PDB file of C-alpha atoms in Angstrom:
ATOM      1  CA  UNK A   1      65.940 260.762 -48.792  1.00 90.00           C
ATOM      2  CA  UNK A   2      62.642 263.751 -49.400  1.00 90.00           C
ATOM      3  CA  UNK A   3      60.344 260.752 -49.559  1.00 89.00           C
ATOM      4  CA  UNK A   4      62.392 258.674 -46.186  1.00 91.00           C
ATOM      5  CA  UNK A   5      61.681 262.125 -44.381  1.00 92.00           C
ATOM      6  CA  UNK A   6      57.900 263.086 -45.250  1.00 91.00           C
ATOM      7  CA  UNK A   7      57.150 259.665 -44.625  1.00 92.00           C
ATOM      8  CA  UNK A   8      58.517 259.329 -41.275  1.00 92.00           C
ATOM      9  CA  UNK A   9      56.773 262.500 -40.250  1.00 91.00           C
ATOM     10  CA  UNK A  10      53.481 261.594 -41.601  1.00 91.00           C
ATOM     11  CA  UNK A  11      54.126 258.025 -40.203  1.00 92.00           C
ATOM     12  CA  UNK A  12      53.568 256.172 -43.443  1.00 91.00           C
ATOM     13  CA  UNK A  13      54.631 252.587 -42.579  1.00 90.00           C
ATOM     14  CA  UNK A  14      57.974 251.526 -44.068  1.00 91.00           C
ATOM     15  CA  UNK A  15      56.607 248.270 -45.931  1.00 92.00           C
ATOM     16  CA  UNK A  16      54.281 251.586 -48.342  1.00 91.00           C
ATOM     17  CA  UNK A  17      56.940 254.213 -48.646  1.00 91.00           C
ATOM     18  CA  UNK A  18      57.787 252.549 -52.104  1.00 91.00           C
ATOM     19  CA  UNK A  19      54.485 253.058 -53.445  1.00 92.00           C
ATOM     20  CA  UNK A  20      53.585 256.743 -51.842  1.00 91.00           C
ATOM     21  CA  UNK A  21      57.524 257.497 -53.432  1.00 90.00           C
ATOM     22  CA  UNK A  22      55.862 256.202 -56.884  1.00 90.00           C
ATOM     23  CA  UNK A  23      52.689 257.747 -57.185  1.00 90.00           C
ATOM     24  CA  UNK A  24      54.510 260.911 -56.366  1.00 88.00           C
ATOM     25  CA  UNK A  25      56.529 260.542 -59.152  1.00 83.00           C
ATOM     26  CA  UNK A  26      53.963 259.838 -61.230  1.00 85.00           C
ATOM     27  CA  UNK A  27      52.011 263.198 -59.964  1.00 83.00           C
ATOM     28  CA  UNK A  28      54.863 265.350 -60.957  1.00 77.00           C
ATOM     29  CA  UNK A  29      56.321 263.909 -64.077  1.00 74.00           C
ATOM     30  CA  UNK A  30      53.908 265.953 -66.263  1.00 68.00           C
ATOM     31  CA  UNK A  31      52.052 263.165 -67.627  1.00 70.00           C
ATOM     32  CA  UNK A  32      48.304 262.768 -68.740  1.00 75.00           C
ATOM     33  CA  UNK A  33      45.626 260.885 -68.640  1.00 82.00           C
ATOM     34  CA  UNK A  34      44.527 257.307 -66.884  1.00 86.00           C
ATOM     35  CA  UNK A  35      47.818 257.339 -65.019  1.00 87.00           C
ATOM     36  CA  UNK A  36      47.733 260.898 -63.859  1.00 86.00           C
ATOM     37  CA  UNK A  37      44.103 259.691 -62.330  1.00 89.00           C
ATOM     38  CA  UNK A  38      45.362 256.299 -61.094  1.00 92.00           C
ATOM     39  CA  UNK A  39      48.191 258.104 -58.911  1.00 90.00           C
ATOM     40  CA  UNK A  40      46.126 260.617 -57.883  1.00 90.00           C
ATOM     41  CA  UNK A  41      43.298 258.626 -57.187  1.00 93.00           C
ATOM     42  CA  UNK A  42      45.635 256.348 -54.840  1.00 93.00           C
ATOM     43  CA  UNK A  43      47.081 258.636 -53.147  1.00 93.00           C
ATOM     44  CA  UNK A  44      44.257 260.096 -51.769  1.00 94.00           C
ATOM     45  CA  UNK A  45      43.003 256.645 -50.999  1.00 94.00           C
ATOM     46  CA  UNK A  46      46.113 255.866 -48.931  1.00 93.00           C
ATOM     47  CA  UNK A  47      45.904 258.991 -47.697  1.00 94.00           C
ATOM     48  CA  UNK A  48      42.394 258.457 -46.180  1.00 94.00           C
ATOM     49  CA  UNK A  49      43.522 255.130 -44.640  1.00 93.00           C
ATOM     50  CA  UNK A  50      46.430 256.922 -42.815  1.00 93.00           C
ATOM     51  CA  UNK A  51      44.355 259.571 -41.409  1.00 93.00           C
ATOM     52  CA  UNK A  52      41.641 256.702 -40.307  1.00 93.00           C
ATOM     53  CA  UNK A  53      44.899 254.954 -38.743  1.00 92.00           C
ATOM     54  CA  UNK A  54      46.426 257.993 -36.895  1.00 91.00           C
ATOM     55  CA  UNK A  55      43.241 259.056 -35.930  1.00 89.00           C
ATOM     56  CA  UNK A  56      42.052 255.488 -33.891  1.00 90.00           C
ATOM     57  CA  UNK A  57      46.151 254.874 -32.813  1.00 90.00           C
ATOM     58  CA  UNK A  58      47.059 258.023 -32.520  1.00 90.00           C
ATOM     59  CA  UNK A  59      51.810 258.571 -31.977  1.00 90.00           C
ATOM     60  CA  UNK A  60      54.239 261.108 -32.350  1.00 90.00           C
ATOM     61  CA  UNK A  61      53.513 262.337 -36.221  1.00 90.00           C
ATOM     62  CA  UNK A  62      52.410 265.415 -37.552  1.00 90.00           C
ATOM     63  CA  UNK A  63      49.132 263.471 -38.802  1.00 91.00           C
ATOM     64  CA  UNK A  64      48.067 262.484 -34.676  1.00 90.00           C
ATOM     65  CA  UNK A  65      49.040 265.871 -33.842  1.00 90.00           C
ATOM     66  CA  UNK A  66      46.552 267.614 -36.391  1.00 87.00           C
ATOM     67  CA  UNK A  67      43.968 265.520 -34.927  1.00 87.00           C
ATOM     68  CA  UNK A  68      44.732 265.673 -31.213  1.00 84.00           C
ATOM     69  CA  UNK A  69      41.956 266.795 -29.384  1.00 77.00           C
ATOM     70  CA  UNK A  70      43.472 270.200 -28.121  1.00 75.00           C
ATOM     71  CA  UNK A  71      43.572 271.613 -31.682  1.00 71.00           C
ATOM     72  CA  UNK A  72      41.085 274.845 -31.349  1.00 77.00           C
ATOM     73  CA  UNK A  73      40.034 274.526 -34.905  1.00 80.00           C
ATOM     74  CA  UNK A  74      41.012 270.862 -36.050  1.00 81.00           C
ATOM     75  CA  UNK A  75      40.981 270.041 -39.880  1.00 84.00           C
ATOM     76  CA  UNK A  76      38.457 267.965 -41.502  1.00 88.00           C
ATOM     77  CA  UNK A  77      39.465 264.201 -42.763  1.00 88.00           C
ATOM     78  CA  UNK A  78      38.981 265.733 -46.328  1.00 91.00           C
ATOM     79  CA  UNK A  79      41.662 268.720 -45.362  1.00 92.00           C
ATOM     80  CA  UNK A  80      43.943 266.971 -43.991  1.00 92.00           C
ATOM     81  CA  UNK A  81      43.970 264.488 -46.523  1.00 93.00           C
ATOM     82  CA  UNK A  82      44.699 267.283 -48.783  1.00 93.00           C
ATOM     83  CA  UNK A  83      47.654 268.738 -46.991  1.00 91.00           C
ATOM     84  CA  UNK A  84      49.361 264.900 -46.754  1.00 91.00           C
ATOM     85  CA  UNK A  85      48.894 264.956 -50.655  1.00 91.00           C
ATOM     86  CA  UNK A  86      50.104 268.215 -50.842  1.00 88.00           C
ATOM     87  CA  UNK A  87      52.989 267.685 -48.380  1.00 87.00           C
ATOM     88  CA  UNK A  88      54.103 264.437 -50.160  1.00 87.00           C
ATOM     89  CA  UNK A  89      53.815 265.321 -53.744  1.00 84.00           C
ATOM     90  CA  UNK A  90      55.223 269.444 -53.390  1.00 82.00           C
ATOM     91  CA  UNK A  91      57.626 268.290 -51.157  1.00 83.00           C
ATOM     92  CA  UNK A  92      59.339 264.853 -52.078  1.00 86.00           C
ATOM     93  CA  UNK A  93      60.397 265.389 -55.984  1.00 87.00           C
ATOM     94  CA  UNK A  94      61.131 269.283 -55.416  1.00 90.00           C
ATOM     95  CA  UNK A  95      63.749 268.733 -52.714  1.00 93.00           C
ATOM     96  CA  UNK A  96      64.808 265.420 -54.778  1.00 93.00           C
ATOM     97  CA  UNK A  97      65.551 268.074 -58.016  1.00 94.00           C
ATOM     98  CA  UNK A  98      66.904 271.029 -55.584  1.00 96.00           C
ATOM     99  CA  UNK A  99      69.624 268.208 -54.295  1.00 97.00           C
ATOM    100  CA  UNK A 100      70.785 266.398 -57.365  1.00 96.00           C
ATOM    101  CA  UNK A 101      70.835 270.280 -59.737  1.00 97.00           C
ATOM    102  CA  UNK A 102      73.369 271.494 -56.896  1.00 98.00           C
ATOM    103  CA  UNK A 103      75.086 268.430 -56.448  1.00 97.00           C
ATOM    104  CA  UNK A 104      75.484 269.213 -61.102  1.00 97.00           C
ATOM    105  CA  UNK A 105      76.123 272.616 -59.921  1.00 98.00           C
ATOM    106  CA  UNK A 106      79.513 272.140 -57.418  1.00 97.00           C
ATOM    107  CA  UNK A 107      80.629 269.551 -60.166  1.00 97.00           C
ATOM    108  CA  UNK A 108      80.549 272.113 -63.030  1.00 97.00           C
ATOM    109  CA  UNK A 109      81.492 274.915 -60.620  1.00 97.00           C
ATOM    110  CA  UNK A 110      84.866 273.631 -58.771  1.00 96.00           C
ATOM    111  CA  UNK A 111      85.956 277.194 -57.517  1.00 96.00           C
ATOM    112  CA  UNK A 112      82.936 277.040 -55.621  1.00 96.00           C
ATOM    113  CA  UNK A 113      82.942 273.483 -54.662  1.00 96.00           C
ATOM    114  CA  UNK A 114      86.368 274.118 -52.874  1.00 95.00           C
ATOM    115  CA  UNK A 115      84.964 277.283 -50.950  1.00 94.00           C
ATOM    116  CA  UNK A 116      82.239 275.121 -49.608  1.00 93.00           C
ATOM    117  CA  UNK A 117      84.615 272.288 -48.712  1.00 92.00           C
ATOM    118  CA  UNK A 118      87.401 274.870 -46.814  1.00 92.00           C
ATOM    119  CA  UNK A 119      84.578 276.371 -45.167  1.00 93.00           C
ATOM    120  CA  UNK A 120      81.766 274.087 -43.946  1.00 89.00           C
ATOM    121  CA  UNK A 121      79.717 276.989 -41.993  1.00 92.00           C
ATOM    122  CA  UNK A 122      79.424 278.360 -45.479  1.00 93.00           C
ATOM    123  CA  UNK A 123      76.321 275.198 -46.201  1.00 94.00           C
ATOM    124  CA  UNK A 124      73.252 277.149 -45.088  1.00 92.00           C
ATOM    125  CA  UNK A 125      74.304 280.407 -47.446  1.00 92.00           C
ATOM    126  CA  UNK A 126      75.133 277.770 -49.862  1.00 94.00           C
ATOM    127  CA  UNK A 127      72.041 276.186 -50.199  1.00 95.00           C
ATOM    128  CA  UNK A 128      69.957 279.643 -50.384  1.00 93.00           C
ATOM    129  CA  UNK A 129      72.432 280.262 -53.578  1.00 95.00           C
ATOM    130  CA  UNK A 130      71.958 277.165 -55.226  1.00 96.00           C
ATOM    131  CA  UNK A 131      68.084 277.252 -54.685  1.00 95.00           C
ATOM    132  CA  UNK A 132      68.418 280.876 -56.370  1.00 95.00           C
ATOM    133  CA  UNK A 133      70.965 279.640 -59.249  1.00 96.00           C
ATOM    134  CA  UNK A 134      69.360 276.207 -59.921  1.00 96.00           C
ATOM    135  CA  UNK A 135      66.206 275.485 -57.807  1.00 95.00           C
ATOM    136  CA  UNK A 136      63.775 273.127 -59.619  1.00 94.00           C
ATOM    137  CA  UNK A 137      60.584 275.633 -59.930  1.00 91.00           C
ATOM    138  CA  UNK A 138      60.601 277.328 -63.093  1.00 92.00           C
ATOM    139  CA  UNK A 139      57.017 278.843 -62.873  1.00 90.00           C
ATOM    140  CA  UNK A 140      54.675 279.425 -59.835  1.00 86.00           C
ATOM    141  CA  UNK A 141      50.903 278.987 -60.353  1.00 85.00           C
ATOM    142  CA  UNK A 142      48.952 281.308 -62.783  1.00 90.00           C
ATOM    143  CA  UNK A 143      47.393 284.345 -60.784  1.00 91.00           C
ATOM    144  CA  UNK A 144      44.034 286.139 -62.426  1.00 96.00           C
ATOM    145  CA  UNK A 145      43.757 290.339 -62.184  1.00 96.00           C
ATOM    146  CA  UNK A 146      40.272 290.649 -60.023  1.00 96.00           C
ATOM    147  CA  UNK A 147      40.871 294.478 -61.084  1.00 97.00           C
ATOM    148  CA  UNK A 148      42.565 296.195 -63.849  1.00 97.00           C
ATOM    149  CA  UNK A 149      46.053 296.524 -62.839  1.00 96.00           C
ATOM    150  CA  UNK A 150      49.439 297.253 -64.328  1.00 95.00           C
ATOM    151  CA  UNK A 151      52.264 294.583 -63.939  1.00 90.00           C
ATOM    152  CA  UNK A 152      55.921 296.383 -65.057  1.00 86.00           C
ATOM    153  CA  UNK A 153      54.983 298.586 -67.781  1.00 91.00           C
ATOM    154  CA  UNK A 154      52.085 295.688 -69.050  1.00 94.00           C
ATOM    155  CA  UNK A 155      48.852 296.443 -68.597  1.00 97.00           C
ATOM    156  CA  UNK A 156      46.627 293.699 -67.319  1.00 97.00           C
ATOM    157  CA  UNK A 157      42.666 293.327 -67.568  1.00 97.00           C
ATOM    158  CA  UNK A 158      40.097 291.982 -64.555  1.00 97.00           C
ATOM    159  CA  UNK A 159      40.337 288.374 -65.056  1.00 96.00           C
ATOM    160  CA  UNK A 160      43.654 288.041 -67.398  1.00 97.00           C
ATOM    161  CA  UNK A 161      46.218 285.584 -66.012  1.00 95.00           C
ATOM    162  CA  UNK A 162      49.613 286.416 -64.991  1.00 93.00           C
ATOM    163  CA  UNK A 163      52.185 283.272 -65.188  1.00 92.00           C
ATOM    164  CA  UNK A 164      54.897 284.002 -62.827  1.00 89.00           C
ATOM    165  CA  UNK A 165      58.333 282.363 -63.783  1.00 93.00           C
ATOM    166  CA  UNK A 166      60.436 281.994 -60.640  1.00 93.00           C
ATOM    167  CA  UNK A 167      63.697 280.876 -62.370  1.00 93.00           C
ATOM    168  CA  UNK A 168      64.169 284.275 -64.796  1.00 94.00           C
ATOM    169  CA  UNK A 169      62.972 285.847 -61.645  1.00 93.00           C
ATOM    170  CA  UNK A 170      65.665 284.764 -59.722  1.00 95.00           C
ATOM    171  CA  UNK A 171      68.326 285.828 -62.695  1.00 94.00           C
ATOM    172  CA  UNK A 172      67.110 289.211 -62.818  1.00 93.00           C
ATOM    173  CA  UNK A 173      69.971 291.591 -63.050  1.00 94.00           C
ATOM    174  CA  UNK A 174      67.628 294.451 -61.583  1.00 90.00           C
ATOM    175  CA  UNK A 175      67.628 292.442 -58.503  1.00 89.00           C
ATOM    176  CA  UNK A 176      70.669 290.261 -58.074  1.00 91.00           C
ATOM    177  CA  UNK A 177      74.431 291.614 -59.193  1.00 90.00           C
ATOM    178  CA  UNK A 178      75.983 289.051 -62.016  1.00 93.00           C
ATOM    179  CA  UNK A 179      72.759 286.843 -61.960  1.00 95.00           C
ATOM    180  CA  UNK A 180      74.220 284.430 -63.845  1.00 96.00           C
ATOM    181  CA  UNK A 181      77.124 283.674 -62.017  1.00 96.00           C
ATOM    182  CA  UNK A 182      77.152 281.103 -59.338  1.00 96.00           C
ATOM    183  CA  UNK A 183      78.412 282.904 -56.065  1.00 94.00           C
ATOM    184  CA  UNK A 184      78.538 280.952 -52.644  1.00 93.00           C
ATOM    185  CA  UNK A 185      78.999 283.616 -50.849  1.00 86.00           C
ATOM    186  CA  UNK A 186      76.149 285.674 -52.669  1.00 83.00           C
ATOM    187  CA  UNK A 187      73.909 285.393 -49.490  1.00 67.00           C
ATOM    188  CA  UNK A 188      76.571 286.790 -47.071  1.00 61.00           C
ATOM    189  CA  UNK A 189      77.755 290.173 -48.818  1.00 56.00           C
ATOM    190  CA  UNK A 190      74.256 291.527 -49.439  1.00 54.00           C
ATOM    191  CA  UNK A 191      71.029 291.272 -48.904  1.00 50.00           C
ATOM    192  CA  UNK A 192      69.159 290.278 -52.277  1.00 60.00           C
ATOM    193  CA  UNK A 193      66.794 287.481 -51.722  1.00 83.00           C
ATOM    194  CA  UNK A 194      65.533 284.738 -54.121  1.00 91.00           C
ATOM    195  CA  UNK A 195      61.839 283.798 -55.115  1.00 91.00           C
ATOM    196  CA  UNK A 196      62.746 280.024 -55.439  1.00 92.00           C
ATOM    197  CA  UNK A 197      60.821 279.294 -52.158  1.00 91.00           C
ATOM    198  CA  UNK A 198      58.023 281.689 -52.890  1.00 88.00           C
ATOM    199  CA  UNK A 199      56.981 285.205 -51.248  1.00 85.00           C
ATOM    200  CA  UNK A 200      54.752 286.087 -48.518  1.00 87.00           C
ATOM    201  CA  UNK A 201      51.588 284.396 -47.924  1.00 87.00           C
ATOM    202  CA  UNK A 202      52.556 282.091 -51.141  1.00 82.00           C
ATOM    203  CA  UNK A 203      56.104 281.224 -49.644  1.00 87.00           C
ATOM    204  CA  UNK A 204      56.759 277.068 -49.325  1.00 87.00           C
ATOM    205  CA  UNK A 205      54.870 275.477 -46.119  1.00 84.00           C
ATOM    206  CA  UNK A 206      58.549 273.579 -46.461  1.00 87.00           C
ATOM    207  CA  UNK A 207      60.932 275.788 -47.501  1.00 91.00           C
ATOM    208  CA  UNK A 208      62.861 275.023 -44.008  1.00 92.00           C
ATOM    209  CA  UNK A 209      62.546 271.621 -44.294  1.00 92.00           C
ATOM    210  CA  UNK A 210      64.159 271.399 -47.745  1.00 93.00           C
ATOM    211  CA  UNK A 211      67.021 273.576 -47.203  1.00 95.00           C
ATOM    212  CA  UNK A 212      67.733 271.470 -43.999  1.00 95.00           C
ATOM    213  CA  UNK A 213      67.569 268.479 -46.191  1.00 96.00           C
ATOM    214  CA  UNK A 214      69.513 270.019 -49.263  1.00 97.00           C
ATOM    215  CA  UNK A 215      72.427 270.710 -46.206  1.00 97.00           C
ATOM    216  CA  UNK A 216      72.407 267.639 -44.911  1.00 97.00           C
ATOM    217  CA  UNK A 217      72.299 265.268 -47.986  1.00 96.00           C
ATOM    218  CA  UNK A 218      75.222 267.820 -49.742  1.00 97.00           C
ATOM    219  CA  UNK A 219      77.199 267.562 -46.350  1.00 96.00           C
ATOM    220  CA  UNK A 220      77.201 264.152 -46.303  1.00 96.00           C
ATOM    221  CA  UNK A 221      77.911 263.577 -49.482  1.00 95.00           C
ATOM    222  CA  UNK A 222      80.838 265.905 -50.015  1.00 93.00           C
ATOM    223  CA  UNK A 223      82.191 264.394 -46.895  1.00 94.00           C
ATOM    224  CA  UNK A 224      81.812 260.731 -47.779  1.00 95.00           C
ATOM    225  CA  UNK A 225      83.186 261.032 -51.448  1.00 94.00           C
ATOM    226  CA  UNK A 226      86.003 262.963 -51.920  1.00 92.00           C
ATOM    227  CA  UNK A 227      87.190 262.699 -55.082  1.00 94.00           C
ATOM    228  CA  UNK A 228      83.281 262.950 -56.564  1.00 95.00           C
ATOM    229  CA  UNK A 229      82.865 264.411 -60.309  1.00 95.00           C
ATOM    230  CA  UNK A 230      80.951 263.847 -62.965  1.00 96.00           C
ATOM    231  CA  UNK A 231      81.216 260.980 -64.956  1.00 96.00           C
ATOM    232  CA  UNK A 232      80.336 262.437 -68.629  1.00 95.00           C
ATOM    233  CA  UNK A 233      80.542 265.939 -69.951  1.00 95.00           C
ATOM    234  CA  UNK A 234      77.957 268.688 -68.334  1.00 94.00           C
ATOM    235  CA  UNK A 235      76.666 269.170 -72.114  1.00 93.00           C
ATOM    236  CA  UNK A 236      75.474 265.656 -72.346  1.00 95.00           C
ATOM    237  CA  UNK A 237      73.336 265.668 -69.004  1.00 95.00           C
ATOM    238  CA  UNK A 238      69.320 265.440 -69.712  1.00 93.00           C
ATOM    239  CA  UNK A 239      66.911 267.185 -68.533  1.00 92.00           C
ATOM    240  CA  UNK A 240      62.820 266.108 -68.099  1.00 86.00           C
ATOM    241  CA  UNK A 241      60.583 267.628 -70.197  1.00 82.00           C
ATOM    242  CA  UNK A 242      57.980 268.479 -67.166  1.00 79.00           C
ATOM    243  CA  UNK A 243      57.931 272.629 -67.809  1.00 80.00           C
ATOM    244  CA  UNK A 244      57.061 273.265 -64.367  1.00 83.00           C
ATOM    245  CA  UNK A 245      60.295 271.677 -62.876  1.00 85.00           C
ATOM    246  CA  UNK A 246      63.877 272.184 -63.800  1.00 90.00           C
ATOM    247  CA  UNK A 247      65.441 268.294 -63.286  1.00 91.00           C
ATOM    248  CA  UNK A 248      67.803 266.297 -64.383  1.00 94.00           C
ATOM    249  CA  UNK A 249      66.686 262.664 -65.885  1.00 91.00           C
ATOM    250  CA  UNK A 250      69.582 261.240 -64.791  1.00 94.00           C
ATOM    251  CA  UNK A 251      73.009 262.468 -62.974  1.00 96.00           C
ATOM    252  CA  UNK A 252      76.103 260.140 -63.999  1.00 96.00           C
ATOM    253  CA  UNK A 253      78.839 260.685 -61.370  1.00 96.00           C
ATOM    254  CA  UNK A 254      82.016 258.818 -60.388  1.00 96.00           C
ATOM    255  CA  UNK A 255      82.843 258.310 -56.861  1.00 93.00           C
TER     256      UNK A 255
END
């Protein structure tokens, strides 16, 4: 579904989604190496063509819009091929992780699961929970003092790297009440706030997009199956190795 919906606003023909879904994959799966490069180097290559495409029959996608004439300060072929790489590979498997660890979530939390299913309206509060409890980011990029600084009680020297890791951020008991405890209704009662989508001028470019997607695939699949619930115990689900994302390898369910 991430994939269906970055391609369709980027305009990637249907007959490539398969291999743009792929190489994105690939780019996030924490491997090395020749395939690393291949994907990569693909990518951009497709990438290239689309923007060569969009920009001699130009439609309705983000892509002809970035290079419609009225833009006051239009990006370059080279930026805006990065931004489609960065919109396809930061946004497909992230949103893919952030749906299928709540979908684990409800199963393993059925208190919750039957708050969300008496009360629909509770989705969007539901979703900002679930990115805080079990979004896929563990860590955010490393970020280098340009000044001796303190960080907490740790001093840090000019040019030292910080590693910020979102998830024990997000079950900080200084900040959030019973961090460990999955609360629906979190999001409603007060006002702490999560760092699973970022902060300020770092926050997601699609942190709307994938909470509107997280709602829409956990809607629909609540409200198609049922009786859904896991079809092995939680302890015996698998999780990729990748330590930049939190995801499950695979998510056995019965319908």
């Amino acid at each position: 579904m991430p994939i269906t919906v970055i391609c369709e606003l980027i305009a990637v023909p249907e007959a490539d989604r398969d291999r743009w879904r792929a190489r994105s994959a690939t780019l996030t799966a924490g491997v090395c190496g020749d395939e690393l490069g291949a994907a990569l180097a693909g990518m951009v290559e497709d990438a290239h063509a689309l923007v060569d495409h969009h920009a001699g029959h130009p439609g309705g996608d983000l892509i002809s819009e970035l290079l419609a004439p009225h833009q006051h300060d239009p990006l370059s072929a080279d930026e805006l091929v990065a931004l489609i790489t960065n919109l396809v590979v930061a946004g497909h498997i992230t949103t893919v992780n952030l749906i299928a660890n709540s979908t684990e979530a409800l199963l393993t939390h059925p208190d919750q699961l039957a708050l969300l299913r008496e009360d629909a309206t509770l989705m969007p509060h539901a979703v900002n929970e679930l990115m805080r409890y079990c979004g896929p980011v563990v860590r955010a990029l490393p970020r280098y003092a340009t000044c001796d600084t303190t960080v907490g009680n740790t001093p840090v020297r000019t040019g030292e790297a910080v590693l910020p890791v979102v998830s024990a951020a997000n079950r900080d008991p200084a900040a959030f009440t019973d961090p460990d405890r999955l609360d629906l209704g979190r999001t409603r009662s007060s006002r702490e706030s999560h760092l699973g989508f970022g902060h300020g001028a770092h926050r997601c470019l699609g942190a709307h997009l994938a909470q509107e997607e997280t709602a829409v695939a956990l809607t629909a699949l609540l409200n198609r199956v049922p009786n859904l619930r896991l079809a092995t115990d939680p302890k015996h689900l698998q999780r990729g190795t990748n330590p930049v994302n939190w995801h499950l390898k695979t998510l056995p369910v019965r319908l």
